[in-house]
XYZ file of C-alpha atoms in Angstrom:
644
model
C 247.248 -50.881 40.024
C 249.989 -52.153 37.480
C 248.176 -53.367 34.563
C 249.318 -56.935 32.779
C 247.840 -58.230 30.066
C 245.174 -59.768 32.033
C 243.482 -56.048 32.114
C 241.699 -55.670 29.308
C 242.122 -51.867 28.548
C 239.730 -49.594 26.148
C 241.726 -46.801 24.511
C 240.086 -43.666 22.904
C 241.424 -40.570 21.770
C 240.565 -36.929 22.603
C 240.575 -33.961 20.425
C 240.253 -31.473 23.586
C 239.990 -32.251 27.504
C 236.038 -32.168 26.912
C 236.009 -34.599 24.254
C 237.977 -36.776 26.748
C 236.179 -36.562 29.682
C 232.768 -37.729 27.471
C 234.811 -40.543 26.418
C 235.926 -41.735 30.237
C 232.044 -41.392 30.598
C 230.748 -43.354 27.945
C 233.386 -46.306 28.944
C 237.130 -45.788 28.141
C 239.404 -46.851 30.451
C 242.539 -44.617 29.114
C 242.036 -41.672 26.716
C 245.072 -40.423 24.772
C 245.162 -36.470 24.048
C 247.961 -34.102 22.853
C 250.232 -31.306 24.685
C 250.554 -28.113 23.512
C 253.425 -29.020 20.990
C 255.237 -32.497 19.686
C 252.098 -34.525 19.241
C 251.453 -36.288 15.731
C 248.211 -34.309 15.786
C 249.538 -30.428 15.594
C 245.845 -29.648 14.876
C 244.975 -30.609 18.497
C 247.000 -28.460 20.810
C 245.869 -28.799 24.370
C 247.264 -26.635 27.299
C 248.933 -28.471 30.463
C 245.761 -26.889 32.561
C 243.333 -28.517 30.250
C 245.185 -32.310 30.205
C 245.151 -31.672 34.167
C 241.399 -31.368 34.154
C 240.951 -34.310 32.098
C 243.369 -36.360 34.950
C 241.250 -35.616 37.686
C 238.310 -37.033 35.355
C 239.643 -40.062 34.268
C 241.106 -40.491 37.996
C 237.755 -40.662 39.673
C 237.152 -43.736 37.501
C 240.924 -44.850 38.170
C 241.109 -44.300 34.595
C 244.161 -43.086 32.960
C 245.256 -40.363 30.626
C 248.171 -41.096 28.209
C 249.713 -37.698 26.073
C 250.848 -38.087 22.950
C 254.633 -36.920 22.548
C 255.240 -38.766 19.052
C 256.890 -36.595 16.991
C 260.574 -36.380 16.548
C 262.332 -33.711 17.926
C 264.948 -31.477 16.538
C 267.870 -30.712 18.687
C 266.646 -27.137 19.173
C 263.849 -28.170 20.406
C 264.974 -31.251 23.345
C 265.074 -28.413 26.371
C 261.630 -27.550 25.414
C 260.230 -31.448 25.585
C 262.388 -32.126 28.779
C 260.621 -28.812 30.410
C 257.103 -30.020 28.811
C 257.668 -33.803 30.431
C 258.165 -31.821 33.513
C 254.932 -30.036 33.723
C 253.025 -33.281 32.095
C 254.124 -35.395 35.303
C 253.067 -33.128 38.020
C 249.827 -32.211 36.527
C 249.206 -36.571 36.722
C 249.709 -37.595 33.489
C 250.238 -41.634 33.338
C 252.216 -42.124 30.674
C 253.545 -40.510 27.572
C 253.235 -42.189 23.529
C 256.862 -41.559 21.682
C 258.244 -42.015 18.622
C 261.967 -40.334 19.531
C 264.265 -42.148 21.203
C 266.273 -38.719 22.040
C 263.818 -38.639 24.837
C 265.045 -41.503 26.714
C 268.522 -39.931 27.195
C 266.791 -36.775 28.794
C 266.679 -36.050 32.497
C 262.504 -37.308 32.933
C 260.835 -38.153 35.910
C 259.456 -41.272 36.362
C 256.578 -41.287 33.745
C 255.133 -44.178 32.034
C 256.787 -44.615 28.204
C 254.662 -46.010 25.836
C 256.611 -46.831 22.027
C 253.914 -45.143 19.205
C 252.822 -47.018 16.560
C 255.275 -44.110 14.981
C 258.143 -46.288 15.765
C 257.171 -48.837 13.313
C 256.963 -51.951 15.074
C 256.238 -54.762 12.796
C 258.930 -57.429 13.762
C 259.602 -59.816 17.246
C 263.015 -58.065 17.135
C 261.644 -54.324 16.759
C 259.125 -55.126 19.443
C 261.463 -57.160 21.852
C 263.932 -54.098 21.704
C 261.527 -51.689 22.962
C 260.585 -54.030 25.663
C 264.120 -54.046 26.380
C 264.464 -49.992 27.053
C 261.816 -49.624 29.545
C 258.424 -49.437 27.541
C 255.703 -51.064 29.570
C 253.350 -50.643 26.434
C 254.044 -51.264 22.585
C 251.620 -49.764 19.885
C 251.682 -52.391 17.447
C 252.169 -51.997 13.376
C 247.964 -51.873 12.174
C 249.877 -53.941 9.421
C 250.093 -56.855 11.559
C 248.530 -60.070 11.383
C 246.902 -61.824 14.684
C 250.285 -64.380 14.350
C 252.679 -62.119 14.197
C 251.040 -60.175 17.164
C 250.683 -63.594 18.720
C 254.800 -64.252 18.332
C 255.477 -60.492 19.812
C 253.256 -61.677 22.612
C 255.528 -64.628 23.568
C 258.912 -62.731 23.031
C 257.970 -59.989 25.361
C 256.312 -58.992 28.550
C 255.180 -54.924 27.796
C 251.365 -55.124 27.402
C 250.714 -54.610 23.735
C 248.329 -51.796 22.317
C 246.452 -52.849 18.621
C 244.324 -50.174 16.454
C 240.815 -51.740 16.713
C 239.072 -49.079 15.005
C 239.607 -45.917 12.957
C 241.474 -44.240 10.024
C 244.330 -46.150 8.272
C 246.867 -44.866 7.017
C 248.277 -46.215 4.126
C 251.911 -46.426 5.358
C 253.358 -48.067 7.682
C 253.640 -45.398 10.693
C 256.603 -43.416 10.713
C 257.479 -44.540 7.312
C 255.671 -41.855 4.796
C 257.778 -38.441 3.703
C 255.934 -37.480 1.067
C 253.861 -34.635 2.905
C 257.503 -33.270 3.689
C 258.902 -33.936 0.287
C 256.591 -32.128 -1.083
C 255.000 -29.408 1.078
C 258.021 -29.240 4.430
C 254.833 -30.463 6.865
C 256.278 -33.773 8.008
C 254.153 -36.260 9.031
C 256.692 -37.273 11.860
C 256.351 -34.194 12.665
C 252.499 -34.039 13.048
C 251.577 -31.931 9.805
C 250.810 -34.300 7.765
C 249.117 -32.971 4.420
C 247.439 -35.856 3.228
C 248.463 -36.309 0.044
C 247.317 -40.229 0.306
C 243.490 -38.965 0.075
C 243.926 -37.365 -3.133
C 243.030 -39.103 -6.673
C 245.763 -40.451 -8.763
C 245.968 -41.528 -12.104
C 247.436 -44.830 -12.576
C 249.566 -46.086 -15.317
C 251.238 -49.711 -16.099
C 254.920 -49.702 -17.158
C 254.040 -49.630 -20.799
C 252.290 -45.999 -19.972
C 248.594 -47.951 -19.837
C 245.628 -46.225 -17.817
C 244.808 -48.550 -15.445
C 242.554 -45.874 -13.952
C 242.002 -42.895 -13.667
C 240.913 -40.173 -10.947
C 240.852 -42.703 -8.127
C 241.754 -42.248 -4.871
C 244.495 -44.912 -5.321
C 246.232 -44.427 -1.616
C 243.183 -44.132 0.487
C 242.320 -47.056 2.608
C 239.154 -47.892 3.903
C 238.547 -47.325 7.801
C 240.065 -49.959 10.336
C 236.948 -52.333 12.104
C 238.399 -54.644 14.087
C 235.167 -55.327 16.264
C 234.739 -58.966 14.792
C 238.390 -60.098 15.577
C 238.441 -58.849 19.218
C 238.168 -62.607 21.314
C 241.173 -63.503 18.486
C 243.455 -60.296 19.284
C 242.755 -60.486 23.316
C 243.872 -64.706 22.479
C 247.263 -63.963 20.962
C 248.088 -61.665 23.451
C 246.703 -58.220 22.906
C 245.357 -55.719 25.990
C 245.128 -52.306 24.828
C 242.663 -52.074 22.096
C 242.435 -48.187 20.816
C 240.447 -46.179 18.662
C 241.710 -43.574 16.341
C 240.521 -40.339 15.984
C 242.148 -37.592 17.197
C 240.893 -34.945 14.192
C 237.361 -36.890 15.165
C 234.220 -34.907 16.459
C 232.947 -35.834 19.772
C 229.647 -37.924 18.273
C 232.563 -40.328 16.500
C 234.109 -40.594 19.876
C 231.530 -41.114 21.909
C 229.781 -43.810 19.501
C 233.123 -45.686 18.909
C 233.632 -45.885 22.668
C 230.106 -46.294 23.732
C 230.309 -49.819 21.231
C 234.051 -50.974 21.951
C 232.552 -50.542 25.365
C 230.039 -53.240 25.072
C 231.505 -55.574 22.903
C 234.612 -55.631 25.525
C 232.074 -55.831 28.488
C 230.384 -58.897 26.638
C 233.863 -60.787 26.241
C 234.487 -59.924 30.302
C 231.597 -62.080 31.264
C 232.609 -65.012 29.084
C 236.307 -64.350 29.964
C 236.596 -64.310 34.065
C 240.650 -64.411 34.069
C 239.970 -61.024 32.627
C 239.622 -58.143 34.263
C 239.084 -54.602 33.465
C 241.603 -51.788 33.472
C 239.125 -49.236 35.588
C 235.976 -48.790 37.642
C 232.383 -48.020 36.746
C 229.951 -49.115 34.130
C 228.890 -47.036 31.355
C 225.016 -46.529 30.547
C 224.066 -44.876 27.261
C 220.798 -42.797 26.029
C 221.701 -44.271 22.703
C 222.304 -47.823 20.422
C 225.842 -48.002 19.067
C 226.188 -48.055 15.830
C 229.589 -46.939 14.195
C 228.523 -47.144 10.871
C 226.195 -43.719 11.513
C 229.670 -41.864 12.730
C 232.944 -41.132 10.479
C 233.897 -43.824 8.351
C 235.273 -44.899 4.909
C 233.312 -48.542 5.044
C 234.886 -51.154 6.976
C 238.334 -53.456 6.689
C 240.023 -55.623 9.062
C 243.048 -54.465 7.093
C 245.372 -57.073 7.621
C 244.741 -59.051 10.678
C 243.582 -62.135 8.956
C 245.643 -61.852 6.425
C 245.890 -59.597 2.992
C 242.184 -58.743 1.801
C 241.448 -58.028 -1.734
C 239.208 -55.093 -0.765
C 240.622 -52.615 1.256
C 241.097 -49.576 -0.614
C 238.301 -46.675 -0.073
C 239.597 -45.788 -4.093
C 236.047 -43.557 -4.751
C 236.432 -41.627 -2.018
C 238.218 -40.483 0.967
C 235.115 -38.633 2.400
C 231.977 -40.243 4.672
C 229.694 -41.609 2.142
C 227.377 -43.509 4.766
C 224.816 -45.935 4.746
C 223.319 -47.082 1.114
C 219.610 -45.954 0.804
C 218.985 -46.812 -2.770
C 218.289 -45.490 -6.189
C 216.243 -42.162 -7.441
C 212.881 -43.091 -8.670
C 212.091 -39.872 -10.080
C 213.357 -36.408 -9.964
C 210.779 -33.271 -9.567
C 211.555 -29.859 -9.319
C 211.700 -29.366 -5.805
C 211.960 -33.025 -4.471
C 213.507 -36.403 -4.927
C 211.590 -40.041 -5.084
C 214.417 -42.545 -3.661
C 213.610 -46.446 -3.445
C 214.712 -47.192 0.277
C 213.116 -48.918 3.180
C 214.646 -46.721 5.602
C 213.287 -44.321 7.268
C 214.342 -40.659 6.510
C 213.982 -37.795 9.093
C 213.768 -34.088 8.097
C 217.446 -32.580 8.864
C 219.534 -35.690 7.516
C 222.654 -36.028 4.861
C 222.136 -37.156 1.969
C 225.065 -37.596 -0.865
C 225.724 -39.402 -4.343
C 228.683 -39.504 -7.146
C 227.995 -36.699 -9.673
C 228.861 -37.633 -13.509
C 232.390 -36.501 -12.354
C 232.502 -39.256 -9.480
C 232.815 -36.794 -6.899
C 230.873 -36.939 -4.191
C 228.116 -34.534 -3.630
C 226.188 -34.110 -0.462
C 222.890 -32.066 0.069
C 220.809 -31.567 3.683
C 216.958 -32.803 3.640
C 214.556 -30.331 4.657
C 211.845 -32.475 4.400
C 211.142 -35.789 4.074
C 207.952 -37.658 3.687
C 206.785 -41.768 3.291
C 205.067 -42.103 0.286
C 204.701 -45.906 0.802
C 206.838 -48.165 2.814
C 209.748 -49.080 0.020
C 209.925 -45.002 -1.156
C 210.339 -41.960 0.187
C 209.985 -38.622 -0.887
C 212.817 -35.851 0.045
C 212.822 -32.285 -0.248
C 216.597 -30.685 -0.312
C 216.987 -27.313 0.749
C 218.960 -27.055 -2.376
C 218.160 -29.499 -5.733
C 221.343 -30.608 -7.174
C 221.854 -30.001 -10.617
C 223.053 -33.063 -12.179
C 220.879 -35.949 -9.989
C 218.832 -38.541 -12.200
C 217.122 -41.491 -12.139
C 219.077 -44.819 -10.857
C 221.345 -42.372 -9.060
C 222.485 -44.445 -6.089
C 222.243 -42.551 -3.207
C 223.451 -42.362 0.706
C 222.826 -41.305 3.925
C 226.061 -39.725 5.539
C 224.236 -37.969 8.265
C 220.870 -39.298 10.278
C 219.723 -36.573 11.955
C 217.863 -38.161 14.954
C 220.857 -40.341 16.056
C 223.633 -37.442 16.303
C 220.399 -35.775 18.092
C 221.077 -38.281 20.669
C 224.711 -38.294 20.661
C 224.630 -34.367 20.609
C 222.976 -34.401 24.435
C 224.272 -35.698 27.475
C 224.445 -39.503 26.083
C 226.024 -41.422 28.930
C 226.012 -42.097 32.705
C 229.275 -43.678 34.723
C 228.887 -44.937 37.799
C 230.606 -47.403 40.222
C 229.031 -49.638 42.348
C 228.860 -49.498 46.006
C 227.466 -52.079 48.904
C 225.881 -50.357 51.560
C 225.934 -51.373 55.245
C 223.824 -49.313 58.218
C 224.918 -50.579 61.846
C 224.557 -49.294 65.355
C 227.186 -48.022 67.135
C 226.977 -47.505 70.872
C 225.832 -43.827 70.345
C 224.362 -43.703 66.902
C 224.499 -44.936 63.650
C 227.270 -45.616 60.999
C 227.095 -45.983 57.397
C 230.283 -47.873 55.554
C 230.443 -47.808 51.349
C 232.472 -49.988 49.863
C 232.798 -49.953 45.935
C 233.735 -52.908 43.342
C 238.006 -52.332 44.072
C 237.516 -52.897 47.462
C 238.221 -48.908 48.598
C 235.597 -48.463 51.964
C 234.832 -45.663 53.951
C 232.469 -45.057 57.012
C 230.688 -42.087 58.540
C 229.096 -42.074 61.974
C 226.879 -39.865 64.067
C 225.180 -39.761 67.210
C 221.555 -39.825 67.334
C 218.881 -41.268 69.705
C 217.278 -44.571 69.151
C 213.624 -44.807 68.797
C 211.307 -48.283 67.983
C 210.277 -47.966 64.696
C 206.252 -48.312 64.883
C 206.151 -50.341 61.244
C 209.053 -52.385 60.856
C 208.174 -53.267 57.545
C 207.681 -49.949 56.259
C 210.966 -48.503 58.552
C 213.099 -50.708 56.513
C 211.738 -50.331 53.097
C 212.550 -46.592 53.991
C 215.851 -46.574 55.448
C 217.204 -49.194 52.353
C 215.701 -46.608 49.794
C 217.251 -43.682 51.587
C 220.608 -45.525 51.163
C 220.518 -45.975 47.790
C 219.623 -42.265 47.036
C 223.097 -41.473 45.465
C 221.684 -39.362 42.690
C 224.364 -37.495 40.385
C 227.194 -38.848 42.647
C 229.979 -41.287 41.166
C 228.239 -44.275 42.409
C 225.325 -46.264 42.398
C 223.864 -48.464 45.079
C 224.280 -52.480 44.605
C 223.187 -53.958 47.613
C 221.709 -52.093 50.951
C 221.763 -53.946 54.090
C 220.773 -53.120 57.792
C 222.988 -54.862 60.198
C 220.770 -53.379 63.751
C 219.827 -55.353 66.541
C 216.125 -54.203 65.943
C 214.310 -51.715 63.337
C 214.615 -48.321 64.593
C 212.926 -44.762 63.674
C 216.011 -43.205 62.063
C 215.215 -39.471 60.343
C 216.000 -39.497 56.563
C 218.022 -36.111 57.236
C 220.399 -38.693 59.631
C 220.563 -41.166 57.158
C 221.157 -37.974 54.036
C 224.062 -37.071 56.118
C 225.501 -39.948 56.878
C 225.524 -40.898 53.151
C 226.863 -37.502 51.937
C 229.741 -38.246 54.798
C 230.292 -41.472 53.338
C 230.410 -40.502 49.753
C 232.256 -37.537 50.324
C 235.161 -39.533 52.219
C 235.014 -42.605 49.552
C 235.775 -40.049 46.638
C 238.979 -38.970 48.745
C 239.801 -42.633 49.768
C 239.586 -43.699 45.985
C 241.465 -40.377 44.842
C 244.582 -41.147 47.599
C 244.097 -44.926 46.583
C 245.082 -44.240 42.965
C 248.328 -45.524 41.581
C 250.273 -43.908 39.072
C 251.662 -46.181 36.808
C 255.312 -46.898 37.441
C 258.402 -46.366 34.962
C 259.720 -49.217 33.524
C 263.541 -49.759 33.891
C 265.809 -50.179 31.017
C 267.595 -53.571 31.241
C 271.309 -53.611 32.325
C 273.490 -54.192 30.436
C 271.952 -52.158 27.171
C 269.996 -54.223 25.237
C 271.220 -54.970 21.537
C 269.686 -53.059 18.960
C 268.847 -55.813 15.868
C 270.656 -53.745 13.243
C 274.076 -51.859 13.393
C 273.225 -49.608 11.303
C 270.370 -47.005 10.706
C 268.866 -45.465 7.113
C 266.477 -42.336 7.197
C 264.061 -44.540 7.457
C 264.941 -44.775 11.757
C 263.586 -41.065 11.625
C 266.791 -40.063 13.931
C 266.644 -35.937 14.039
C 268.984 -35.372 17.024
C 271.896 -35.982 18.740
C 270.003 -37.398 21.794
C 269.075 -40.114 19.696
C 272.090 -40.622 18.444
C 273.411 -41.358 21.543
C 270.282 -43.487 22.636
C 271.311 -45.917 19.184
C 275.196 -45.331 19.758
C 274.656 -47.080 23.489
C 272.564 -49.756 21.955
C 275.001 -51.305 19.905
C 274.281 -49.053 16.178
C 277.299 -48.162 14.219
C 276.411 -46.256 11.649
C 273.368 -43.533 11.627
C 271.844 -41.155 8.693
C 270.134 -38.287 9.512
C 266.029 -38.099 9.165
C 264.300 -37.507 6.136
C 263.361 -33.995 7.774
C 266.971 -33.000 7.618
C 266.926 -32.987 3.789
C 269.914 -34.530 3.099
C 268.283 -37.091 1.109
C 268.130 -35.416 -2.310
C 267.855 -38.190 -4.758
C 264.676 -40.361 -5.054
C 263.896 -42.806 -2.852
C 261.253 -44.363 -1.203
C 258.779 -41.551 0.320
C 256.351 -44.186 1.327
C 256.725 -47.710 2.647
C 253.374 -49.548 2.518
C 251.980 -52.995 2.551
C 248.707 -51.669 0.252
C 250.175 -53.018 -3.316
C 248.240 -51.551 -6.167
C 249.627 -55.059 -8.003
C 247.792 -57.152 -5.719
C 244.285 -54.873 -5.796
C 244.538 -54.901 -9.183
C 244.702 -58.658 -9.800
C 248.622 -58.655 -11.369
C 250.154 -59.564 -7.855
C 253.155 -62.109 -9.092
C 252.731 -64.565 -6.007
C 248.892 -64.732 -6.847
C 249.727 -65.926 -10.556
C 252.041 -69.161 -9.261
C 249.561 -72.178 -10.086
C 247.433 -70.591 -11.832
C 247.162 -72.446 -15.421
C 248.162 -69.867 -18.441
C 249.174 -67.145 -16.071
C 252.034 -68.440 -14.329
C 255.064 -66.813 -15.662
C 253.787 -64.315 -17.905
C 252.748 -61.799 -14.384
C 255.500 -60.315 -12.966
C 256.025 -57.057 -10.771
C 257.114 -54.574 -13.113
C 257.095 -50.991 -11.908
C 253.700 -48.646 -11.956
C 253.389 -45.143 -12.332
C 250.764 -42.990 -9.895
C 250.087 -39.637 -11.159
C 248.692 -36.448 -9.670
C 249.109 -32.932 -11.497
C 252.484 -32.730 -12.136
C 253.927 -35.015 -10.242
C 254.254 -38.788 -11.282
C 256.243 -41.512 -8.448
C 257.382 -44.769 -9.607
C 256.027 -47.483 -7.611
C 258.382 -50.329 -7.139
C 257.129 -53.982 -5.800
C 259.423 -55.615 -3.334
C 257.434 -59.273 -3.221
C 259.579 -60.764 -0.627
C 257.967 -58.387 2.477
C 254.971 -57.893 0.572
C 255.224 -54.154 0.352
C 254.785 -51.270 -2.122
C 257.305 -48.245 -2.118
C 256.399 -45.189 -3.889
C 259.432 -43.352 -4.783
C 260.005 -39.403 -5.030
C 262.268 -36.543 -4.122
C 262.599 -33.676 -1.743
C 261.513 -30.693 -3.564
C 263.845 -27.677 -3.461
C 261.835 -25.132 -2.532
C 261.700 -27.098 0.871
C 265.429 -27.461 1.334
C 265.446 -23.601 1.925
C 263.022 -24.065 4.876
C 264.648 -23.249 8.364
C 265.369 -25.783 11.368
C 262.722 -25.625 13.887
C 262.848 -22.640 16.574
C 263.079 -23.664 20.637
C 259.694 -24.086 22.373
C 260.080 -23.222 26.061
C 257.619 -24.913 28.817
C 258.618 -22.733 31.519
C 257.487 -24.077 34.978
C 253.826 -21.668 35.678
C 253.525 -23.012 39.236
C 252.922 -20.125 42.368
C 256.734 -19.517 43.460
């Protein structure tokens, strides 16, 4: 099946092949993973075996497995992606995410290309460029407002892919340098150190605090659950979850309520359909809140929100229980009306507003607005009106740390007679049937009534197969006496010859062509900030129209300052001195304008710089030395492992 934008499409990411094939159970209908090498993630190495396990998974469900390839590539290393690519195709990969546009002039085989959110796509022009050069699916900017994605929509025809859920980052994707400036781990390179989570001190132009020890780049987590009906309207079809780094009770939760909400819209929405087969059933309530998150933003799709930094911390605070009561030696009164179970995280901000988590070993009612907990170690600087929070509740990840989900398709059943025997035919919800016959004598059945109760219930016995029974019907020309061993093998016949029907049914999805002539790229010339490592890419811009290209920030030849982060976060804005917010307003206008800040961390102090016509915040800085020493990356060889 070709997907359009009429198949709505549930994306979720996978740490490992296991994490993957729990979240193809609990309801995705593509999973994303990484290779072992040039995936954004370098933290989540998979083998080629592994990904080839997870394919025959997601393929039972006609569910489809996407690698991520989104780094950019040095030219050392292009013979090592081309023999990776290779490998990635024949073990069934669908399609591959990437960022480098070196790998378009490579000899591939005709895999799916998907354009990463790495590639920065925040304009009609950007986006109608890569629907130009044979993407069939564009990861969309999380910057993005539900117009713009609505005008990408109706200048293109790739299905378009929107972050629904997850981590933000604070820059726009592909556009941050600071982890190499600073440290030689590039984030386009997948080593990204973070340096956005740590706390900054913050000074005005004049050298004012504004603040100080605050987490200044950290953005709250992406929740986009609200907006969905409005995203699917203008246009949207892949709706993913982030989470890569995430463990498998974040991916499985995530999924398991994506899952429903999306199910929920299919009903209302008939000219919708979804993007694979089988229905997900779950031991467990959704509720993302209890799983990874910084609180909740809709970031920008409805426009810039005053509140979307996560400036106290970058860690998993949790749900708010309430404030101490009173502190004993060994225990800890806390004002809550919800209910505590022994084993569960519990945290607070210490006197130095960092945040402080201890494990309950105990913890007991004392009336129905208090309970009483017992840490297996008493903090030292808790008191009275300390606020605290619940970051881990013990009896949900219980849940989520069994087997939490069933997947099963649905089949109609149909028993007939043939002329010597019996035949069974299974046809599931796509429309794939198969049929299994055997001979065996016909004999009255003495109690019709209780013959056919029988034979229907036999039918529907499919137990830990991939289906489930939907309707049962007996098409005979009377009731006969048929042994339940006939009717167990003609259903294990059935079912086994459906699986292989559906499994040589299965389409890959085809690669999109480039159009001819080239298509125009919108600029003729390239900055750093087009991330081009190689001379594969090079070409790919040279044949698109682009006179003039720099080099990547990775190839240090940028030595003055300049912007090491692009982002539409403006510490102006969150602050209440955002210029454009002033006009109008009576004995402000005028006197607010968007003079430089100053973020601070250790040593090292980066000028932020306002430009208010894009709305965006660039925090300059330099390439360190010490990193201009560093070698080029060494080849990577993916030599071909099949039997000779």
């Amino acid at each position: 099946m070709q997907k359009t934008r009429k198949h709505l499409e549930l994306l979720a990411p996978a740490k490992n092949a296991d994490f993957g094939i729990e979240a193809i159970n609990h309801g995705a209908d593509a999973v994303y993973i990484g290779g072992p090498a040039f995936g954004a993630r370098a933290k989540a190495p998979n083998t080629v075996q592994d990904i080839a396990r997870l394919v025959r998974h997601a393929h039972r469900f006609h569910a489809e497995v996407f690698v991520a390839l989104n780094t950019i590539f040095h030219d050392n290393e292009l013979e090592g992606v081309r023999q990776l690519v290779h490998q990635l195709y024949e073990s069934g990969v669908d399609a591959l995410i990437v960022q480098d546009m070196g790998l378009l002039e490579l000899d591939l085989p005709p895999i799916q290309l998907h354009a990463s959110t790495q590639t920065d796509i925040r304009t009609v022009e950007k986006a109608q460029f890569l629907d130009q050069v044979g993407f069939s699916q564009i990861v969309l900017a999380r910057e993005l407002d539900i117009a713009t994605v609505k005008k990408i929509a109706n200048a293109t025809t790739a299905n378009l892919e929107y972050f629904i859920h997850g981590a933000l980052c604070v820059a726009f994707s592909g556009q941050c340098f600071i982890s190499h400036a600073h440290t030689g781990r590039s984030a386009n390179r997948g080593e990204c150190s973070q340096e956005c989570r740590l706390p900054y001190t913050l000074e005005d132009q004049k050298g004012r605090i504004i603040g100080k020890d605050k987490h200044y780049l950290s953005m709250k987590d992406n929740d986009q659950s609200a907006n969905l009906r409005a995203l699917i309207a203008a246009g949207v079809s892949s709706f993913k979850i982030e989470g890569r780094y995430k463990d498998l009770p974040y991916v499985k939760n995530a999924t398991a309520h994506y899952r429903q909400l999306l199910d929920e819209i299919l009903e209302e929405m008939p000219e919708y359909n979804k993007s694979s087969a089988g229905h997900a059933s779950y031991t467990f309530t959704p509720q993302p809140e209890k799983t990874f998150n910084r609180s909740a933003t809709d970031y920008f799709a409805n426009g810039r929100q005053a509140d979307i930094g996560a400036f106290d911390t970058p860690k998993f605070a949790g749900e708010e229980l309430g404030k101490v009561r009173k502190v004993g030696k060994d225990f800890i009164d806390v004002a809550t009306d919800v209910v505590l179970h022994n084993g569960d995280g519990v945290c607070f901000f210490d006197v130095h507003k960092e945040l402080v988590g201890l494990r309950v070993n105990t913890a007991q009612a004392l009336d129905k607005y208090t309970q009483r907990l017992f840490p297996n170690e008493m903090p030292a600087d808790i008191r009275n009106n300390t606020q605290l929070y619940r970051n881990r509740d013990h009896a949900f990840m219980r849940l989520l740390e069994k087997d939490s989900a069933s997947r099963k398709i649905a089949v109609d059943a149909v028993l007939y007679e043939t002329r010597d025997g019996f035949a069974l035919t299974l046809t599931d919800a796509q429309g794939f049937s198969a049929t299994a016959q055997c001979d065996a004598g016909k004999q009255t059945a003495n109690d019709v009534h209780k013959a056919e109760a029988s034979l229907k219930e036999n039918l529907a016995k499919l137990g830990n197969t991939d289906f489930v029974a939907r309707e049962t019907s007996l098409e005979l020309t009377q009731l006969w006496f048929i042994p339940a061993s006939v009717v167990n093998q003609l259903r294990r016949d059935a079912v086994e010859q459906l699986l292989e029907i559906r499994t040589l049914g299965y389409e890959r999805p085809a690669l999109r062509l480039a159009m001819e002539p080239p298509a125009i790229y919108p600029e003729d010339s390239l900055s750093y900030l087009a991330n081009v490592y190689n001379q594969k890419a090079r070409d790919f811009y040279h044949k698109h129209g682009v006179k003039l290209i720099d080099s990547a920030y990775e190839a240090n030849e940028k030595l003055d300052e300049v912007p090491v982060m692009i982002t539409k976060h403006c510490l102006r804005f969150s602050h209440g001195l955002c210029p454009k917010e002033a006009k109008g307003v009576i004995g402000v206008q005028g006197t607010v304008t968007a003079e430089p800040m100053t973020l601070i961390s250790g040593n090292d102090r980066y000028t932020l710089k306002f430009d208010c016509k894009p709305c965006e915040m660039h925090v300059m800085g330099k390439v360190r030395k010490n990193i201009l020493n560093l070698p080029p990356p060494q080849p990577i060889t993916f030599f071909d492992k099949r039997p000779a």
